[in-house]
Amino acid sequence: MAAGKQARAQDTQRKRQKARKVGYVVVGLGHFAQDAILPAFKNAKKNSRLVALVSGDPKKHRVLGKRHGVPVYGYDQYEECLALPDVDAVYIALPNSMHAEYAVRAARAGAHVLCEKPLALDEQQCMDMIRAAEDSDVKLMTAYRLHFESANLAAMEAVRKGKIGEPRLFSSSFSFQIDAPNIRVDAEKGGGVAWDIGVYCVNAARYLFRAEPEEVFAFRAQGKDERFAETEEAVSAVMRFPEDRLASFNVSFGAASTSTYQLVGTQGSLRLENAYDYKGKMTLELETKGKKKRTLPARDQIGPEISYFSDCILKDREVEPSGWEGLADVRIIRALYQSMETGRPVRLEPFEKRRRPTGEQEHRLPPTQPPEPVNASPPMSE
């Protein structure tokens, strides 16, 4: 077993040294994959290249294979695809319920794994992914694109440098009117507004406070809208962090579009508009003794994370955000759902997370111009 593992590692290393570009399979070709991930390989071409696709849609096989000049495999051909000589890594953009299975299978085949958030649907699935990567000596990274994005990193740095004093109160709203049917409201596929967009608010509170919550409480609203027959329409949550810092957020699939957070400190505050979206400009407002407003242009947010992951693979560096970062959010969201069920606050076990995002991770790339998607619609009307 050990000899086989060592042989695979040596063979993989020889491949990397020869190519100097990491070969990726994108698994799952929904709207986000077509609109953001696939176009990003043009920006990440210095050290990354697309070598294959995986989809269950015959039209996507025909059109996207030709468009990107790569072979397309069905889900029943996943292992065959992973065995291709050019495959070094997978980018998993599947429904939430499929993340763990396809990540573990990739890791066991010797492929590095970049997986969309939420990493999985419970802590055990996260640990299965982490252990599979460790056992096969491959890297597992959670695709938190905002850890490389200029406006969010500028907000983090402002807090880290004490520009608003001690951070005390975080609040956020993230919502839009969802077009159903959609996997985001399909319970069997891991849908739900807390899983899908609540994870952004949870992660933002954690990287701005640079700490882990100790207790959470949440309400959910479902209403009578047929779009939400299986999952909640909206969630309102509070998280208590060490040193009596509080974070609250509201997320909804049945409200007008908003994407913002505010952090109030003892000596000032900051506010970020369009905080979580992967397209469009962002406006960061910092208010201390005076008010400073800064608008940052639209940029590609996926290319930087792909480039960073490839660099870590080629140079054998530890990745961050790692699988543990994904696990940190999953445990919190699970606790929020528990609170919704019981109507009571839920205490969280201590969780140590030493590494946090810093401004050093900023990577600016121009926005992409994706072609018309194939058999894939955005979650909301554009």
mmCIF file of C-alpha atoms in Angstrom:
data_model
loop_
_atom_site.group_PDB
_atom_site.id
_atom_site.type_symbol
_atom_site.label_atom_id
_atom_site.label_comp_id
_atom_site.label_asym_id
_atom_site.label_seq_id
_atom_site.Cartn_x
_atom_site.Cartn_y
_atom_site.Cartn_z
ATOM 1 C CA MET A 1 0.000 0.000 0.000
ATOM 2 C CA ALA A 2 2.755 2.429 1.016
ATOM 3 C CA ALA A 3 4.872 1.481 -2.010
ATOM 4 C CA GLY A 4 1.938 2.040 -4.356
ATOM 5 C CA LYS A 5 1.204 5.396 -2.778
ATOM 6 C CA GLN A 6 4.853 6.431 -3.120
ATOM 7 C CA ALA A 7 4.951 5.310 -6.761
ATOM 8 C CA ARG A 8 1.817 7.345 -7.554
ATOM 9 C CA ALA A 9 3.288 10.389 -5.851
ATOM 10 C CA GLN A 10 6.563 10.070 -7.779
ATOM 11 C CA ASP A 11 4.721 9.601 -11.065
ATOM 12 C CA THR A 12 2.549 12.649 -10.333
ATOM 13 C CA GLN A 13 5.611 14.719 -9.465
ATOM 14 C CA ARG A 14 7.332 13.749 -12.732
ATOM 15 C CA LYS A 15 4.224 14.786 -14.638
ATOM 16 C CA ARG A 16 4.129 18.170 -12.918
ATOM 17 C CA GLN A 17 7.793 18.849 -13.518
ATOM 18 C CA LYS A 18 7.358 18.069 -17.212
ATOM 19 C CA ALA A 19 4.185 20.098 -17.786
ATOM 20 C CA ARG A 20 4.514 22.899 -15.239
ATOM 21 C CA LYS A 21 0.798 23.345 -15.693
ATOM 22 C CA VAL A 22 -1.774 21.592 -13.552
ATOM 23 C CA GLY A 23 -4.372 19.712 -15.597
ATOM 24 C CA TYR A 24 -7.945 20.096 -14.318
ATOM 25 C CA VAL A 25 -11.185 18.228 -14.726
ATOM 26 C CA VAL A 26 -14.256 20.344 -14.003
ATOM 27 C CA VAL A 27 -16.926 18.062 -12.538
ATOM 28 C CA GLY A 28 -20.465 19.381 -12.904
ATOM 29 C CA LEU A 29 -21.398 21.862 -15.629
ATOM 30 C CA GLY A 30 -24.198 23.936 -14.151
ATOM 31 C CA HIS A 31 -24.567 27.680 -14.582
ATOM 32 C CA PHE A 32 -21.786 28.708 -12.195
ATOM 33 C CA ALA A 33 -19.321 26.287 -13.782
ATOM 34 C CA GLN A 34 -20.075 27.573 -17.283
ATOM 35 C CA ASP A 35 -20.395 31.234 -16.343
ATOM 36 C CA ALA A 36 -17.416 31.531 -13.983
ATOM 37 C CA ILE A 37 -15.177 28.472 -13.650
ATOM 38 C CA LEU A 38 -14.583 27.470 -17.267
ATOM 39 C CA PRO A 39 -13.872 31.027 -18.521
ATOM 40 C CA ALA A 40 -11.425 31.531 -15.629
ATOM 41 C CA PHE A 41 -8.940 29.057 -17.095
ATOM 42 C CA LYS A 42 -8.016 31.701 -19.661
ATOM 43 C CA ASN A 43 -6.841 33.952 -16.808
ATOM 44 C CA ALA A 44 -5.145 31.056 -15.006
ATOM 45 C CA LYS A 45 -3.316 29.739 -18.084
ATOM 46 C CA LYS A 46 0.154 30.473 -16.681
ATOM 47 C CA ASN A 47 0.037 27.406 -14.441
ATOM 48 C CA SER A 48 -3.341 25.751 -15.092
ATOM 49 C CA ARG A 49 -5.138 24.142 -17.976
ATOM 50 C CA LEU A 50 -8.482 22.502 -18.579
ATOM 51 C CA VAL A 51 -8.067 18.889 -19.748
ATOM 52 C CA ALA A 52 -11.517 17.297 -19.341
ATOM 53 C CA LEU A 53 -15.114 17.813 -18.256
ATOM 54 C CA VAL A 54 -17.650 15.603 -16.472
ATOM 55 C CA SER A 55 -21.400 15.946 -17.051
ATOM 56 C CA GLY A 56 -24.506 13.842 -17.406
ATOM 57 C CA ASP A 57 -26.051 16.068 -20.092
ATOM 58 C CA PRO A 58 -25.625 14.864 -23.724
ATOM 59 C CA LYS A 59 -25.958 18.404 -25.138
ATOM 60 C CA LYS A 60 -23.246 19.677 -22.801
ATOM 61 C CA HIS A 61 -21.068 16.784 -23.969
ATOM 62 C CA ARG A 62 -21.464 17.851 -27.579
ATOM 63 C CA VAL A 63 -21.340 21.628 -27.283
ATOM 64 C CA LEU A 64 -18.978 22.231 -24.354
ATOM 65 C CA GLY A 65 -16.490 19.563 -25.388
ATOM 66 C CA LYS A 66 -16.158 21.219 -28.771
ATOM 67 C CA ARG A 67 -16.151 24.739 -27.305
ATOM 68 C CA HIS A 68 -13.298 24.018 -24.901
ATOM 69 C CA GLY A 69 -11.484 21.440 -27.001
ATOM 70 C CA VAL A 70 -11.462 18.753 -24.300
ATOM 71 C CA PRO A 71 -13.095 15.324 -23.842
ATOM 72 C CA VAL A 72 -16.310 15.132 -21.831
ATOM 73 C CA TYR A 73 -17.104 12.124 -19.646
ATOM 74 C CA GLY A 74 -20.304 10.913 -18.018
ATOM 75 C CA TYR A 75 -20.574 10.416 -14.260
ATOM 76 C CA ASP A 76 -20.362 6.664 -14.809
ATOM 77 C CA GLN A 77 -16.967 7.256 -16.470
ATOM 78 C CA TYR A 78 -15.518 9.302 -13.596
ATOM 79 C CA GLU A 79 -12.702 6.881 -12.714
ATOM 80 C CA GLU A 80 -11.824 6.529 -16.397
ATOM 81 C CA CYS A 81 -11.556 10.300 -16.615
ATOM 82 C CA LEU A 82 -9.422 10.534 -13.466
ATOM 83 C CA ALA A 83 -7.023 7.977 -14.953
ATOM 84 C CA LEU A 84 -6.165 10.239 -17.896
ATOM 85 C CA PRO A 85 -2.405 11.007 -17.931
ATOM 86 C CA ASP A 86 -3.031 14.778 -18.048
ATOM 87 C CA VAL A 87 -5.332 14.883 -14.990
ATOM 88 C CA ASP A 88 -3.719 16.352 -11.872
ATOM 89 C CA ALA A 89 -6.727 17.944 -10.136
ATOM 90 C CA VAL A 90 -10.498 18.223 -10.121
ATOM 91 C CA TYR A 91 -12.687 21.270 -9.575
ATOM 92 C CA ILE A 92 -15.950 19.985 -8.099
ATOM 93 C CA ALA A 93 -18.965 22.150 -8.938
ATOM 94 C CA LEU A 94 -21.666 19.576 -8.236
ATOM 95 C CA PRO A 95 -24.800 19.848 -6.054
ATOM 96 C CA ASN A 96 -23.886 20.006 -2.353
ATOM 97 C CA SER A 97 -24.994 16.432 -1.681
ATOM 98 C CA MET A 98 -22.423 15.088 -4.170
ATOM 99 C CA HIS A 99 -19.319 16.966 -2.980
ATOM 100 C CA ALA A 100 -18.050 14.388 -0.513
ATOM 101 C CA GLU A 101 -18.426 11.319 -2.734
ATOM 102 C CA TYR A 102 -16.744 12.833 -5.780
ATOM 103 C CA ALA A 103 -13.971 14.456 -3.744
ATOM 104 C CA VAL A 104 -13.113 11.194 -1.978
ATOM 105 C CA ARG A 105 -13.108 9.261 -5.257
ATOM 106 C CA ALA A 106 -10.821 11.848 -6.849
ATOM 107 C CA ALA A 107 -8.429 11.853 -3.896
ATOM 108 C CA ARG A 108 -8.235 8.061 -3.875
ATOM 109 C CA ALA A 109 -7.353 8.202 -7.575
ATOM 110 C CA GLY A 110 -4.459 10.547 -6.744
ATOM 111 C CA ALA A 111 -6.056 13.808 -7.929
ATOM 112 C CA HIS A 112 -5.928 17.063 -5.978
ATOM 113 C CA VAL A 113 -9.353 18.465 -5.089
ATOM 114 C CA LEU A 114 -10.695 22.018 -5.323
ATOM 115 C CA CYS A 115 -14.297 21.832 -4.094
ATOM 116 C CA GLU A 116 -17.079 24.395 -4.049
ATOM 117 C CA LYS A 117 -18.667 25.426 -0.770
ATOM 118 C CA PRO A 118 -20.252 24.237 1.382
ATOM 119 C CA LEU A 119 -17.553 21.586 1.497
ATOM 120 C CA ALA A 120 -20.110 18.906 2.449
ATOM 121 C CA LEU A 121 -23.359 18.505 4.373
ATOM 122 C CA ASP A 122 -22.029 17.321 7.727
ATOM 123 C CA GLU A 123 -18.813 17.093 9.698
ATOM 124 C CA GLN A 124 -18.259 13.388 9.018
ATOM 125 C CA GLN A 125 -18.373 13.939 5.254
ATOM 126 C CA CYS A 126 -15.847 16.758 5.635
ATOM 127 C CA MET A 127 -13.558 14.512 7.645
ATOM 128 C CA ASP A 128 -13.883 11.750 5.036
ATOM 129 C CA MET A 129 -12.700 14.241 2.404
ATOM 130 C CA ILE A 130 -9.843 15.512 4.570
ATOM 131 C CA ARG A 131 -8.651 11.998 5.464
ATOM 132 C CA ALA A 132 -8.895 10.766 1.868
ATOM 133 C CA ALA A 133 -6.687 13.654 0.745
ATOM 134 C CA GLU A 134 -4.194 13.007 3.544
ATOM 135 C CA ASP A 135 -4.070 9.254 2.852
ATOM 136 C CA SER A 136 -3.363 9.832 -0.850
ATOM 137 C CA ASP A 137 -0.969 12.727 -0.227
ATOM 138 C CA VAL A 138 -3.038 15.138 -2.331
ATOM 139 C CA LYS A 139 -4.305 18.616 -1.545
ATOM 140 C CA LEU A 140 -7.887 19.548 -0.663
ATOM 141 C CA MET A 141 -8.976 23.179 -0.928
ATOM 142 C CA THR A 142 -12.389 24.727 -0.302
ATOM 143 C CA ALA A 143 -13.256 27.175 -3.079
ATOM 144 C CA TYR A 144 -13.645 30.377 -1.059
ATOM 145 C CA ARG A 145 -13.020 32.823 -3.913
ATOM 146 C CA LEU A 146 -13.489 35.859 -1.621
ATOM 147 C CA HIS A 147 -10.286 34.919 0.244
ATOM 148 C CA PHE A 148 -8.437 36.206 -2.823
ATOM 149 C CA GLU A 149 -10.728 39.138 -3.707
ATOM 150 C CA SER A 150 -9.538 42.740 -3.280
ATOM 151 C CA ALA A 151 -12.512 44.377 -1.525
ATOM 152 C CA ASN A 152 -13.018 41.619 1.050
ATOM 153 C CA LEU A 153 -9.283 41.456 1.728
ATOM 154 C CA ALA A 154 -9.175 45.248 2.136
ATOM 155 C CA ALA A 155 -11.958 44.961 4.723
ATOM 156 C CA MET A 156 -10.061 42.193 6.534
ATOM 157 C CA GLU A 157 -6.863 44.241 6.541
ATOM 158 C CA ALA A 158 -8.652 47.339 7.860
ATOM 159 C CA VAL A 159 -9.874 45.282 10.815
ATOM 160 C CA ARG A 160 -6.535 43.545 11.347
ATOM 161 C CA LYS A 161 -4.713 46.893 11.443
ATOM 162 C CA GLY A 162 -7.138 48.336 13.991
ATOM 163 C CA LYS A 163 -8.622 51.017 11.749
ATOM 164 C CA ILE A 164 -12.082 50.640 13.310
ATOM 165 C CA GLY A 165 -10.821 49.812 16.798
ATOM 166 C CA GLU A 166 -12.018 46.537 18.306
ATOM 167 C CA PRO A 167 -14.642 44.899 16.069
ATOM 168 C CA ARG A 168 -17.899 44.439 17.968
ATOM 169 C CA LEU A 169 -20.947 43.958 15.713
ATOM 170 C CA PHE A 170 -21.239 42.224 12.330
ATOM 171 C CA SER A 171 -24.460 42.319 10.319
ATOM 172 C CA SER A 172 -25.201 41.107 6.818
ATOM 173 C CA SER A 173 -28.006 40.639 4.286
ATOM 174 C CA PHE A 174 -27.815 38.380 1.260
ATOM 175 C CA SER A 175 -30.927 37.665 -0.793
ATOM 176 C CA PHE A 176 -32.499 37.333 -4.220
ATOM 177 C CA GLN A 177 -35.645 35.966 -5.835
ATOM 178 C CA ILE A 178 -34.825 32.452 -6.936
ATOM 179 C CA ASP A 179 -36.144 30.934 -10.149
ATOM 180 C CA ALA A 180 -37.471 27.460 -9.444
ATOM 181 C CA PRO A 181 -37.064 24.578 -10.104
ATOM 182 C CA ASN A 182 -33.462 24.834 -8.955
ATOM 183 C CA ILE A 183 -31.050 22.567 -7.077
ATOM 184 C CA ARG A 184 -30.670 25.340 -4.471
ATOM 185 C CA VAL A 185 -34.175 24.544 -3.200
ATOM 186 C CA ASP A 186 -33.962 20.775 -3.723
ATOM 187 C CA ALA A 187 -33.595 19.160 -0.288
ATOM 188 C CA GLU A 188 -32.340 15.856 -1.722
ATOM 189 C CA LYS A 189 -29.418 17.658 -3.370
ATOM 190 C CA GLY A 190 -28.454 19.586 -0.253
ATOM 191 C CA GLY A 191 -30.404 22.728 -1.050
ATOM 192 C CA GLY A 192 -31.499 25.393 1.408
ATOM 193 C CA VAL A 193 -30.785 29.069 1.777
ATOM 194 C CA ALA A 194 -28.540 28.598 4.820
ATOM 195 C CA TRP A 195 -26.383 26.060 2.985
ATOM 196 C CA ASP A 196 -26.292 27.962 -0.269
ATOM 197 C CA ILE A 197 -25.799 31.620 0.672
ATOM 198 C CA GLY A 198 -25.783 31.610 4.464
ATOM 199 C CA VAL A 199 -22.311 30.062 4.237
ATOM 200 C CA TYR A 200 -21.003 33.360 2.809
ATOM 201 C CA CYS A 201 -22.233 35.337 5.813
ATOM 202 C CA VAL A 202 -20.876 32.788 8.285
ATOM 203 C CA ASN A 203 -17.492 32.801 6.579
ATOM 204 C CA ALA A 204 -17.364 36.609 6.383
ATOM 205 C CA ALA A 205 -18.094 36.975 10.107
ATOM 206 C CA ARG A 206 -15.334 34.487 10.864
ATOM 207 C CA TYR A 207 -12.702 36.152 8.683
ATOM 208 C CA LEU A 208 -13.547 39.650 9.904
ATOM 209 C CA PHE A 209 -13.598 38.701 13.606
ATOM 210 C CA ARG A 210 -10.706 36.274 12.973
ATOM 211 C CA ALA A 211 -12.312 33.892 15.429
ATOM 212 C CA GLU A 212 -14.800 31.032 15.757
ATOM 213 C CA PRO A 213 -18.322 31.429 17.211
ATOM 214 C CA GLU A 214 -19.153 29.846 20.553
ATOM 215 C CA GLU A 215 -22.959 29.786 20.291
ATOM 216 C CA VAL A 216 -25.568 30.249 17.553
ATOM 217 C CA PHE A 217 -29.315 30.795 17.287
ATOM 218 C CA ALA A 218 -31.505 30.850 14.176
ATOM 219 C CA PHE A 219 -35.080 31.259 12.951
ATOM 220 C CA ARG A 220 -36.353 30.114 9.574
ATOM 221 C CA ALA A 221 -39.334 31.182 7.479
ATOM 222 C CA GLN A 222 -40.934 28.947 4.872
ATOM 223 C CA GLY A 223 -44.233 30.594 3.944
ATOM 224 C CA LYS A 224 -46.664 29.213 1.375
ATOM 225 C CA ASP A 225 -44.656 29.865 -1.780
ATOM 226 C CA GLU A 226 -44.491 26.602 -3.755
ATOM 227 C CA ARG A 227 -40.832 27.267 -4.579
ATOM 228 C CA PHE A 228 -40.041 26.447 -0.959
ATOM 229 C CA ALA A 229 -41.967 23.227 -0.530
ATOM 230 C CA GLU A 230 -38.798 21.371 0.503
ATOM 231 C CA THR A 231 -36.478 23.996 1.979
ATOM 232 C CA GLU A 232 -36.656 27.214 3.940
ATOM 233 C CA GLU A 233 -37.271 30.519 2.161
ATOM 234 C CA ALA A 234 -35.356 32.669 4.635
ATOM 235 C CA VAL A 235 -33.135 32.400 7.702
ATOM 236 C CA SER A 236 -32.265 34.938 10.367
ATOM 237 C CA ALA A 237 -29.328 34.020 12.602
ATOM 238 C CA VAL A 238 -27.152 35.300 15.448
ATOM 239 C CA MET A 239 -23.677 34.052 16.333
ATOM 240 C CA ARG A 240 -21.857 34.859 19.568
ATOM 241 C CA PHE A 241 -18.084 35.084 19.282
ATOM 242 C CA PRO A 242 -15.456 35.255 22.047
ATOM 243 C CA GLU A 243 -15.074 38.583 23.886
ATOM 244 C CA ASP A 244 -18.845 39.205 23.556
ATOM 245 C CA ARG A 245 -18.719 40.024 19.868
ATOM 246 C CA LEU A 246 -21.973 39.430 17.991
ATOM 247 C CA ALA A 247 -22.742 38.617 14.368
ATOM 248 C CA SER A 248 -26.183 38.543 12.775
ATOM 249 C CA PHE A 249 -27.333 37.868 9.238
ATOM 250 C CA ASN A 250 -30.467 37.511 7.146
ATOM 251 C CA VAL A 251 -30.563 35.386 3.980
ATOM 252 C CA SER A 252 -33.483 34.746 1.656
ATOM 253 C CA PHE A 253 -34.406 33.209 -1.691
ATOM 254 C CA GLY A 254 -37.685 35.152 -1.688
ATOM 255 C CA ALA A 255 -36.598 38.771 -1.258
ATOM 256 C CA ALA A 256 -35.163 41.479 -3.486
ATOM 257 C CA SER A 257 -31.480 41.278 -4.377
ATOM 258 C CA THR A 258 -29.035 42.460 -1.749
ATOM 259 C CA SER A 259 -25.475 41.470 -0.879
ATOM 260 C CA THR A 260 -23.888 43.517 1.862
ATOM 261 C CA TYR A 261 -22.201 43.402 5.241
ATOM 262 C CA GLN A 262 -21.306 45.955 7.903
ATOM 263 C CA LEU A 263 -18.831 45.695 10.748
ATOM 264 C CA VAL A 264 -18.987 48.173 13.630
ATOM 265 C CA GLY A 265 -15.986 48.636 15.864
ATOM 266 C CA THR A 266 -15.217 50.709 18.932
ATOM 267 C CA GLN A 267 -13.730 53.539 16.845
ATOM 268 C CA GLY A 268 -15.360 53.230 13.442
ATOM 269 C CA SER A 269 -17.140 50.982 10.982
ATOM 270 C CA LEU A 270 -16.893 49.535 7.505
ATOM 271 C CA ARG A 271 -19.490 48.509 4.962
ATOM 272 C CA LEU A 272 -19.113 46.456 1.791
ATOM 273 C CA GLU A 273 -21.729 46.529 -0.970
ATOM 274 C CA ASN A 274 -22.034 43.695 -3.496
ATOM 275 C CA ALA A 275 -19.965 41.812 -0.940
ATOM 276 C CA TYR A 276 -20.584 38.218 -2.018
ATOM 277 C CA ASP A 277 -21.328 38.351 -5.752
ATOM 278 C CA TYR A 278 -18.829 37.041 -8.280
ATOM 279 C CA LYS A 279 -19.652 39.738 -10.825
ATOM 280 C CA GLY A 280 -19.791 43.509 -10.773
ATOM 281 C CA LYS A 281 -18.166 46.328 -8.852
ATOM 282 C CA MET A 282 -17.796 46.382 -5.078
ATOM 283 C CA THR A 283 -17.941 49.455 -2.882
ATOM 284 C CA LEU A 284 -16.056 49.517 0.413
ATOM 285 C CA GLU A 285 -16.893 52.341 2.802
ATOM 286 C CA LEU A 286 -14.619 52.925 5.796
ATOM 287 C CA GLU A 287 -15.817 55.378 8.428
ATOM 288 C CA THR A 288 -13.524 56.431 11.270
ATOM 289 C CA LYS A 289 -12.864 60.140 11.908
ATOM 290 C CA GLY A 290 -13.870 60.791 8.327
ATOM 291 C CA LYS A 291 -15.569 58.746 5.637
ATOM 292 C CA LYS A 292 -13.596 57.006 2.904
ATOM 293 C CA LYS A 293 -15.379 55.378 0.016
ATOM 294 C CA ARG A 294 -13.624 53.140 -2.467
ATOM 295 C CA THR A 295 -15.169 51.423 -5.490
ATOM 296 C CA LEU A 296 -13.286 48.460 -6.875
ATOM 297 C CA PRO A 297 -13.841 47.364 -10.477
ATOM 298 C CA ALA A 298 -15.267 44.019 -11.492
ATOM 299 C CA ARG A 299 -12.660 41.269 -11.612
ATOM 300 C CA ASP A 300 -12.394 37.551 -12.200
ATOM 301 C CA GLN A 301 -12.705 35.890 -8.786
ATOM 302 C CA ILE A 302 -12.244 32.279 -9.897
ATOM 303 C CA GLY A 303 -8.985 32.594 -11.830
ATOM 304 C CA PRO A 304 -7.059 33.672 -8.708
ATOM 305 C CA GLU A 305 -8.147 30.660 -6.654
ATOM 306 C CA ILE A 306 -7.330 28.260 -9.500
ATOM 307 C CA SER A 307 -3.907 29.898 -10.000
ATOM 308 C CA TYR A 308 -3.217 29.784 -6.262
ATOM 309 C CA PHE A 309 -4.227 26.114 -5.971
ATOM 310 C CA SER A 310 -2.044 25.185 -8.945
ATOM 311 C CA ASP A 311 0.887 27.066 -7.442
ATOM 312 C CA CYS A 312 0.476 25.136 -4.182
ATOM 313 C CA ILE A 313 0.423 21.857 -6.124
ATOM 314 C CA LEU A 314 3.472 22.671 -8.231
ATOM 315 C CA LYS A 315 5.498 23.975 -5.287
ATOM 316 C CA ASP A 316 4.088 21.483 -2.756
ATOM 317 C CA ARG A 317 2.772 24.154 -0.377
ATOM 318 C CA GLU A 318 -0.041 23.886 2.132
ATOM 319 C CA VAL A 319 -3.321 25.311 0.849
ATOM 320 C CA GLU A 320 -5.550 27.806 2.611
ATOM 321 C CA PRO A 321 -8.571 27.817 2.589
ATOM 322 C CA SER A 322 -8.120 24.144 3.350
ATOM 323 C CA GLY A 323 -10.610 21.377 4.009
ATOM 324 C CA TRP A 324 -10.537 22.427 7.672
ATOM 325 C CA GLU A 325 -11.793 25.889 6.683
ATOM 326 C CA GLY A 326 -14.697 24.242 4.897
ATOM 327 C CA LEU A 327 -15.385 22.064 7.941
ATOM 328 C CA ALA A 328 -15.410 25.140 10.197
ATOM 329 C CA ASP A 329 -18.396 26.573 8.319
ATOM 330 C CA VAL A 330 -20.232 23.265 7.918
ATOM 331 C CA ARG A 331 -20.287 22.670 11.678
ATOM 332 C CA ILE A 332 -21.751 26.154 12.206
ATOM 333 C CA ILE A 333 -24.469 25.756 9.572
ATOM 334 C CA ARG A 334 -25.396 22.377 11.014
ATOM 335 C CA ALA A 335 -25.737 24.029 14.412
ATOM 336 C CA LEU A 336 -27.934 26.748 12.888
ATOM 337 C CA TYR A 337 -30.260 24.100 11.457
ATOM 338 C CA GLN A 338 -30.343 22.385 14.840
ATOM 339 C CA SER A 339 -31.361 25.683 16.413
ATOM 340 C CA MET A 340 -34.109 26.159 13.811
ATOM 341 C CA GLU A 341 -35.478 22.708 14.685
ATOM 342 C CA THR A 342 -35.355 23.076 18.466
ATOM 343 C CA GLY A 343 -35.997 26.810 18.842
ATOM 344 C CA ARG A 344 -33.020 27.012 21.202
ATOM 345 C CA PRO A 345 -29.455 28.349 21.086
ATOM 346 C CA VAL A 346 -26.787 25.768 20.263
ATOM 347 C CA ARG A 347 -23.349 25.753 21.887
ATOM 348 C CA LEU A 348 -20.407 24.893 19.664
ATOM 349 C CA GLU A 349 -17.424 22.844 20.723
ATOM 350 C CA PRO A 350 -14.109 24.742 20.666
ATOM 351 C CA PHE A 351 -12.513 24.753 17.215
ATOM 352 C CA GLU A 352 -8.998 26.023 16.624
ATOM 353 C CA LYS A 353 -8.251 27.672 13.293
ATOM 354 C CA ARG A 354 -4.803 29.221 13.157
ATOM 355 C CA ARG A 355 -4.642 30.532 9.603
ATOM 356 C CA ARG A 356 -6.865 33.348 8.365
ATOM 357 C CA PRO A 357 -6.970 35.244 5.056
ATOM 358 C CA THR A 358 -4.618 38.244 4.710
ATOM 359 C CA GLY A 359 -4.001 40.908 2.094
ATOM 360 C CA GLU A 360 -1.042 38.892 0.802
ATOM 361 C CA GLN A 361 -3.523 36.562 -0.919
ATOM 362 C CA GLU A 362 -4.893 39.309 -3.177
ATOM 363 C CA HIS A 363 -4.671 38.428 -6.850
ATOM 364 C CA ARG A 364 -6.172 40.766 -9.458
ATOM 365 C CA LEU A 365 -7.314 39.428 -12.812
ATOM 366 C CA PRO A 366 -9.597 41.046 -15.416
ATOM 367 C CA PRO A 367 -13.252 39.987 -15.605
ATOM 368 C CA THR A 368 -14.130 37.128 -17.917
ATOM 369 C CA GLN A 369 -16.679 37.248 -20.733
ATOM 370 C CA PRO A 370 -18.449 33.876 -20.696
ATOM 371 C CA PRO A 371 -20.338 32.582 -23.741
ATOM 372 C CA GLU A 372 -24.000 31.620 -23.654
ATOM 373 C CA PRO A 373 -24.474 28.721 -21.197
ATOM 374 C CA VAL A 374 -25.740 25.354 -22.403
ATOM 375 C CA ASN A 375 -28.798 23.910 -20.625
ATOM 376 C CA ALA A 376 -28.057 25.971 -17.514
ATOM 377 C CA SER A 377 -29.949 28.949 -16.090
ATOM 378 C CA PRO A 378 -28.851 31.405 -13.411
ATOM 379 C CA PRO A 379 -30.572 31.003 -10.032
ATOM 380 C CA MET A 380 -32.308 34.349 -10.544
ATOM 381 C CA SER A 381 -33.535 36.255 -13.565
ATOM 382 C CA GLU A 382 -30.840 38.550 -14.955
#
